[in-house]
Short mmCIF file of C-alpha atoms in Angstrom, two decimals:
data_model
loop_
_atom_site.label_atom_id
_atom_site.label_comp_id
_atom_site.label_asym_id
_atom_site.label_seq_id
_atom_site.Cartn_x
_atom_site.Cartn_y
_atom_site.Cartn_z
CA MET O 1 -46.81 -8.01 -74.42
CA LYS O 2 -42.98 -8.11 -74.06
CA GLY O 3 -41.42 -10.10 -71.87
CA ILE O 4 -38.37 -9.41 -69.46
CA ILE O 5 -35.91 -12.07 -67.77
CA LEU O 6 -33.80 -10.35 -65.37
CA ALA O 7 -30.67 -12.91 -65.46
CA GLY O 8 -27.91 -10.78 -64.07
CA GLY O 9 -26.52 -10.75 -60.98
CA ARG O 10 -23.28 -12.35 -59.30
CA GLY O 11 -24.88 -15.56 -57.52
CA THR O 12 -22.72 -14.83 -54.77
CA ARG O 13 -24.84 -17.37 -52.10
CA LEU O 14 -24.45 -20.06 -55.01
CA HIS O 15 -19.97 -19.71 -55.16
CA PRO O 16 -17.69 -21.19 -55.80
CA ILE O 17 -19.83 -22.87 -58.63
CA THR O 18 -21.11 -19.61 -59.84
CA ARG O 19 -17.34 -17.78 -60.25
CA GLY O 20 -17.60 -19.34 -63.43
CA MET O 21 -20.93 -18.98 -64.96
CA SER O 22 -24.23 -17.40 -64.58
CA LYS O 23 -26.38 -18.70 -62.01
CA GLN O 24 -29.16 -18.82 -64.47
CA MET O 25 -27.23 -21.65 -66.52
CA LEU O 26 -26.78 -24.00 -63.76
CA PRO O 27 -28.88 -27.35 -64.37
CA VAL O 28 -32.34 -27.91 -62.59
CA TYR O 29 -32.15 -31.79 -63.13
CA ASP O 30 -32.49 -31.81 -67.14
CA LYS O 31 -32.30 -28.58 -68.33
CA PRO O 32 -30.88 -24.75 -67.72
CA LEU O 33 -32.44 -22.99 -64.75
CA ILE O 34 -33.10 -20.38 -67.36
CA TYR O 35 -35.90 -22.78 -69.02
CA TYR O 36 -38.05 -22.38 -66.23
CA PRO O 37 -38.68 -18.58 -66.30
CA LEU O 38 -38.35 -18.64 -70.30
CA SER O 39 -41.21 -21.53 -70.00
CA ALA O 40 -43.58 -19.10 -68.04
CA LEU O 41 -43.26 -16.31 -70.12
CA MET O 42 -44.24 -18.83 -73.18
CA LEU O 43 -47.22 -20.25 -71.14
CA ALA O 44 -48.43 -16.08 -70.99
CA GLY O 45 -48.32 -16.10 -74.41
CA ILE O 46 -44.78 -14.02 -75.19
CA THR O 47 -43.21 -14.18 -77.70
CA ASP O 48 -40.93 -11.29 -77.82
CA ILE O 49 -38.46 -11.37 -75.17
CA GLN O 50 -35.40 -9.80 -73.69
CA VAL O 51 -32.60 -11.37 -71.46
CA ILE O 52 -30.43 -9.02 -69.48
CA SER O 53 -27.42 -10.35 -67.90
CA THR O 54 -23.74 -9.52 -66.99
CA PRO O 55 -21.40 -8.82 -69.81
CA ASP O 56 -19.47 -11.97 -68.89
CA ASP O 57 -22.57 -13.94 -68.93
CA LEU O 58 -24.77 -12.79 -72.13
CA GLY O 59 -22.60 -14.75 -74.44
CA GLY O 60 -23.28 -18.01 -72.96
CA PHE O 61 -27.32 -16.85 -73.39
CA ARG O 62 -26.84 -16.68 -76.94
CA ARG O 63 -25.15 -19.49 -77.42
CA LEU O 64 -27.97 -21.26 -75.60
CA LEU O 65 -31.14 -19.42 -76.93
CA GLY O 66 -30.02 -17.92 -79.98
CA ASP O 67 -32.28 -15.41 -81.87
CA GLY O 68 -35.36 -17.60 -80.63
CA SER O 69 -36.52 -18.60 -84.20
CA ASP O 70 -36.52 -22.11 -84.01
CA LEU O 71 -39.18 -21.73 -80.81
CA GLY O 72 -41.04 -19.09 -83.06
CA LEU O 73 -39.59 -16.45 -80.22
CA ARG O 74 -37.73 -13.29 -80.49
CA PHE O 75 -35.28 -12.77 -78.55
CA SER O 76 -32.87 -9.83 -77.84
CA TYR O 77 -30.24 -9.08 -75.01
CA VAL O 78 -29.10 -6.17 -73.07
CA GLU O 79 -26.17 -5.88 -70.65
CA GLN O 80 -26.37 -4.78 -66.95
CA ASP O 81 -22.98 -4.12 -65.86
CA LYS O 82 -23.64 -4.35 -62.04
CA PRO O 83 -26.61 -4.78 -60.13
CA ARG O 84 -28.61 -1.87 -59.53
CA GLY O 85 -32.04 -3.48 -57.96
CA LEU O 86 -34.98 -5.34 -60.20
CA ALA O 87 -36.80 -2.21 -61.49
CA ASP O 88 -33.43 -1.26 -63.41
CA ALA O 89 -34.85 -3.75 -65.96
CA PHE O 90 -37.31 -1.68 -67.37
CA LEU O 91 -35.15 1.66 -67.83
CA LEU O 92 -32.41 -0.89 -69.99
CA SER O 93 -35.25 -2.70 -71.61
CA ALA O 94 -37.46 0.85 -72.24
CA ASP O 95 -37.01 0.83 -76.00
CA HIS O 96 -37.93 -3.60 -75.75
CA ILE O 97 -41.04 -2.77 -73.82
CA GLY O 98 -42.36 0.20 -76.37
CA ASP O 99 -45.87 1.01 -75.38
CA SER O 100 -46.44 -2.64 -74.43
CA THR O 101 -47.39 -4.26 -71.64
CA VAL O 102 -44.82 -6.35 -70.25
CA ALA O 103 -44.03 -9.39 -68.07
CA LEU O 104 -41.04 -9.82 -65.65
CA VAL O 105 -39.58 -13.02 -64.46
CA LEU O 106 -36.38 -13.34 -62.01
CA GLY O 107 -34.35 -15.77 -63.86
CA ASP O 108 -33.99 -17.94 -60.98
CA ASN O 109 -37.91 -18.47 -60.07
CA ILE O 110 -39.68 -21.92 -60.83
CA PHE O 111 -43.39 -21.64 -61.27
CA HIS O 112 -45.62 -25.08 -61.47
CA GLY O 113 -49.22 -25.97 -60.89
CA ALA O 114 -52.16 -27.48 -61.98
CA GLY O 115 -53.77 -24.36 -64.37
CA PHE O 116 -51.20 -22.53 -63.56
CA SER O 117 -50.98 -21.80 -67.47
CA ALA O 118 -54.42 -20.51 -67.75
CA GLN O 119 -54.41 -18.38 -64.91
CA LEU O 120 -51.43 -16.73 -66.32
CA ARG O 121 -52.84 -16.26 -69.49
CA GLN O 122 -55.76 -14.89 -68.20
CA ALA O 123 -54.18 -12.55 -66.12
CA ALA O 124 -51.85 -11.38 -69.21
CA ALA O 125 -54.47 -10.58 -71.56
CA ASP O 126 -55.92 -7.36 -69.45
CA VAL O 127 -53.32 -6.04 -67.53
CA ASP O 128 -54.36 -2.34 -65.90
CA GLY O 129 -51.79 -1.50 -63.55
CA CYS O 130 -49.88 -4.35 -62.37
CA VAL O 131 -50.30 -8.11 -61.30
CA LEU O 132 -48.43 -9.91 -58.77
CA PHE O 133 -48.40 -13.46 -57.64
CA GLY O 134 -47.98 -14.26 -54.02
CA TYR O 135 -46.65 -17.87 -52.49
CA PRO O 136 -47.00 -18.68 -48.48
CA VAL O 137 -43.62 -19.38 -46.89
CA ARG O 138 -42.35 -19.86 -43.66
CA ASP O 139 -39.83 -16.65 -43.56
CA PRO O 140 -41.38 -13.80 -44.98
CA GLU O 141 -38.90 -11.67 -43.89
CA ARG O 142 -36.67 -12.87 -46.58
CA TYR O 143 -38.70 -11.46 -49.25
CA GLY O 144 -41.25 -8.79 -50.38
CA VAL O 145 -44.45 -9.24 -48.55
CA ALA O 146 -48.02 -8.74 -49.42
CA GLU O 147 -50.96 -8.12 -47.01
CA VAL O 148 -54.11 -8.79 -48.06
CA ALA O 149 -57.63 -8.21 -46.84
CA ALA O 150 -60.17 -10.76 -46.22
CA ASP O 151 -61.60 -9.83 -50.06
CA GLY O 152 -58.69 -10.40 -51.47
CA THR O 153 -57.58 -6.50 -51.69
CA LEU O 154 -54.11 -5.98 -51.40
CA LEU O 155 -53.53 -3.67 -48.53
CA SER O 156 -49.54 -2.85 -48.25
CA LEU O 157 -46.01 -4.12 -49.50
CA GLU O 158 -42.99 -4.35 -47.65
CA GLU O 159 -39.59 -4.88 -48.24
CA LYS O 160 -37.94 -7.75 -46.10
CA PRO O 161 -39.43 -6.52 -43.26
CA ALA O 162 -38.37 -6.71 -39.98
CA HIS O 163 -42.02 -8.38 -38.49
CA PRO O 164 -43.66 -9.06 -41.55
CA ARG O 165 -47.87 -8.31 -41.19
CA SER O 166 -48.61 -11.55 -43.68
CA ASN O 167 -46.47 -15.08 -44.50
CA LEU O 168 -47.45 -13.92 -48.30
CA ALA O 169 -44.42 -13.23 -50.38
CA VAL O 170 -44.52 -11.06 -53.58
CA THR O 171 -42.72 -13.72 -55.97
CA GLY O 172 -40.56 -12.85 -59.28
CA LEU O 173 -43.09 -12.87 -61.54
CA TYR O 174 -44.93 -9.63 -62.49
CA LEU O 175 -46.83 -8.10 -65.18
CA TYR O 176 -47.37 -4.26 -65.75
CA ASP O 177 -49.12 -1.76 -68.30
CA ASN O 178 -47.06 0.55 -69.88
CA ASP O 179 -46.89 2.87 -67.39
CA VAL O 180 -44.22 0.67 -65.49
CA VAL O 181 -40.90 2.72 -67.14
CA ASP O 182 -42.19 6.36 -66.14
CA ILE O 183 -42.62 4.89 -62.65
CA ALA O 184 -39.30 3.37 -63.06
CA ARG O 185 -37.70 6.46 -63.66
CA ALA O 186 -38.84 8.10 -61.13
CA VAL O 187 -37.87 5.51 -57.87
CA THR O 188 -35.15 6.98 -56.38
CA PRO O 189 -32.41 4.17 -55.00
CA SER O 190 -33.04 2.17 -51.46
CA GLU O 191 -30.43 2.91 -48.57
CA ARG O 192 -28.81 -0.54 -50.29
CA GLY O 193 -28.41 1.66 -53.70
CA GLU O 194 -31.05 -0.30 -55.28
CA LEU O 195 -33.88 0.51 -57.41
CA GLU O 196 -36.55 -1.68 -55.48
CA ILE O 197 -39.15 -3.34 -57.40
CA THR O 198 -41.30 -3.12 -54.29
CA ASP O 199 -41.15 0.41 -54.96
CA VAL O 200 -42.53 0.59 -58.32
CA ASN O 201 -45.43 -1.98 -56.48
CA ARG O 202 -46.31 0.70 -54.14
CA ALA O 203 -46.85 3.17 -56.78
CA TYR O 204 -48.87 1.31 -58.14
CA LEU O 205 -51.02 0.14 -54.97
CA GLU O 206 -50.79 3.99 -54.14
CA ARG O 207 -52.83 4.17 -57.66
CA GLY O 208 -55.65 1.63 -56.61
CA LYS O 209 -53.75 -0.45 -59.68
CA ALA O 210 -52.09 -3.13 -58.25
CA ARG O 211 -53.68 -6.63 -57.60
CA LEU O 212 -52.32 -9.85 -55.98
CA ILE O 213 -53.10 -13.53 -57.50
CA PRO O 214 -52.53 -16.11 -54.51
CA LEU O 215 -50.66 -19.02 -55.75
CA GLY O 216 -51.55 -21.81 -53.29
CA ARG O 217 -52.21 -25.47 -52.82
CA GLY O 218 -51.41 -27.45 -55.85
CA HIS O 219 -48.62 -24.79 -56.96
CA ALA O 220 -44.87 -24.75 -56.13
CA TRP O 221 -42.73 -21.59 -56.36
CA LEU O 222 -39.13 -22.49 -56.25
CA ASP O 223 -36.37 -19.55 -55.51
CA THR O 224 -33.26 -21.65 -56.40
CA GLY O 225 -30.61 -18.99 -54.55
CA THR O 226 -29.03 -21.15 -52.34
CA HIS O 227 -27.32 -24.56 -52.68
CA ASP O 228 -29.70 -26.57 -50.59
CA ALA O 229 -32.59 -24.42 -52.94
CA LEU O 230 -30.90 -25.71 -55.85
CA THR O 231 -30.92 -29.34 -54.75
CA GLU O 232 -34.37 -29.40 -53.99
CA ALA O 233 -35.60 -27.70 -56.70
CA SER O 234 -34.18 -30.97 -58.78
CA GLN O 235 -35.21 -33.46 -56.51
CA TYR O 236 -38.53 -31.93 -57.47
CA VAL O 237 -38.46 -31.83 -61.14
CA GLN O 238 -37.02 -35.23 -61.10
CA THR O 239 -39.83 -36.51 -58.99
CA LEU O 240 -42.54 -35.02 -61.07
CA GLU O 241 -41.43 -35.63 -64.19
CA HIS O 242 -40.59 -39.58 -63.21
CA ARG O 243 -43.74 -39.96 -61.74
CA GLN O 244 -45.83 -37.90 -64.42
CA GLY O 245 -43.89 -38.89 -67.43
CA VAL O 246 -44.04 -35.44 -68.81
CA ARG O 247 -41.38 -32.88 -68.45
CA ILE O 248 -41.67 -29.95 -66.76
CA ALA O 249 -40.30 -26.42 -68.86
CA CYS O 250 -39.33 -28.44 -71.78
CA VAL O 251 -39.74 -25.34 -74.01
CA GLU O 252 -39.99 -27.17 -77.19
CA GLU O 253 -42.88 -28.71 -76.24
CA ILE O 254 -44.19 -25.77 -75.14
CA ALA O 255 -43.56 -23.78 -78.30
CA TRP O 256 -45.48 -26.73 -80.26
CA ARG O 257 -48.12 -26.99 -78.00
CA MET O 258 -48.91 -23.16 -77.88
CA GLY O 259 -48.87 -22.97 -81.54
CA PHE O 260 -45.58 -20.94 -82.09
CA ILE O 261 -43.80 -23.74 -84.01
CA ASP O 262 -45.59 -26.75 -85.89
CA GLN O 263 -45.26 -30.28 -85.30
CA GLU O 264 -42.47 -30.80 -87.47
CA ALA O 265 -40.37 -27.95 -86.24
CA CYS O 266 -40.87 -29.09 -82.84
CA HIS O 267 -39.33 -33.00 -83.71
CA ARG O 268 -36.76 -31.43 -85.46
CA LEU O 269 -35.67 -30.05 -82.25
CA GLY O 270 -35.60 -32.77 -80.38
CA ARG O 271 -33.63 -34.73 -83.30
CA ALA O 272 -30.85 -32.22 -82.50
CA LEU O 273 -30.88 -33.50 -78.88
CA SER O 274 -31.27 -37.17 -79.52
CA ALA O 275 -28.31 -38.26 -77.85
CA SER O 276 -30.25 -37.30 -74.52
CA PRO O 277 -33.22 -38.55 -72.81
CA TYR O 278 -34.64 -34.80 -72.99
CA GLY O 279 -34.42 -34.94 -76.72
CA GLN O 280 -35.69 -38.09 -77.01
CA TYR O 281 -38.90 -36.99 -75.08
CA VAL O 282 -39.43 -34.40 -77.22
CA MET O 283 -39.47 -36.57 -80.32
CA GLU O 284 -41.82 -38.76 -78.73
CA VAL O 285 -44.29 -36.17 -77.85
CA ALA O 286 -44.02 -34.56 -81.65
CA ALA O 287 -44.44 -38.05 -83.03
CA ALA O 288 -47.51 -38.72 -80.91
CA GLY O 289 -49.36 -35.48 -82.45
#
């Protein structure tokens, strides 16, 4: 399975702080925001990842992430010169996807919860159609909304409905089979001129090949698109890390525990960051074995 991180957009809801840098480079407590969606792909076992961003911001991601080899990954990069909707990611990354299945994650989404990584790996191992992840929210009219039957069958999908049929938001993590590129090519722009991911998902639903995994109690899904949400995400991460003594979305530790790199390489990556508590943590977990 190939991975895509969509880290484009202008971040206008976070102005003025995003006028000089990408939203996905902003700190969420002790690490850049993009580490969190990256960690989700890594936990799914994905090692070949393409980052999509604006021409102005791609340089920053290249400096931060490099070619991925230090983490046992392979990063590639592609420009999105202007926002054209989430489904545009499949057109931009068609060569990257090739004949593989693909996971798309939005660069400003944070996922955390007990058993989430195992759940994700299981879903990624056998994708026939599309797999969506749902999360209950208080304001579903801001999101794509899923309607699910009592037996868990996905019934309908609506994009930012005025009168939502449920409070189950479709999160920014999507798994697809290889048909997704052709389906995205057939999507027509919406009234706001964008290729909507909901239209792609509906195409799968009409084929009877869309399913939704609910993320309920014990899970957190954080969308960091506003100043308050960004602050709350930082506070959430800080609280958990201080109480539990582990770091969320520590990509060096994940790379080691997933077998992408060995213990020595993990320690070396921590040593390069040893002036910070984050780097000291990486060295400590590597040394502990």
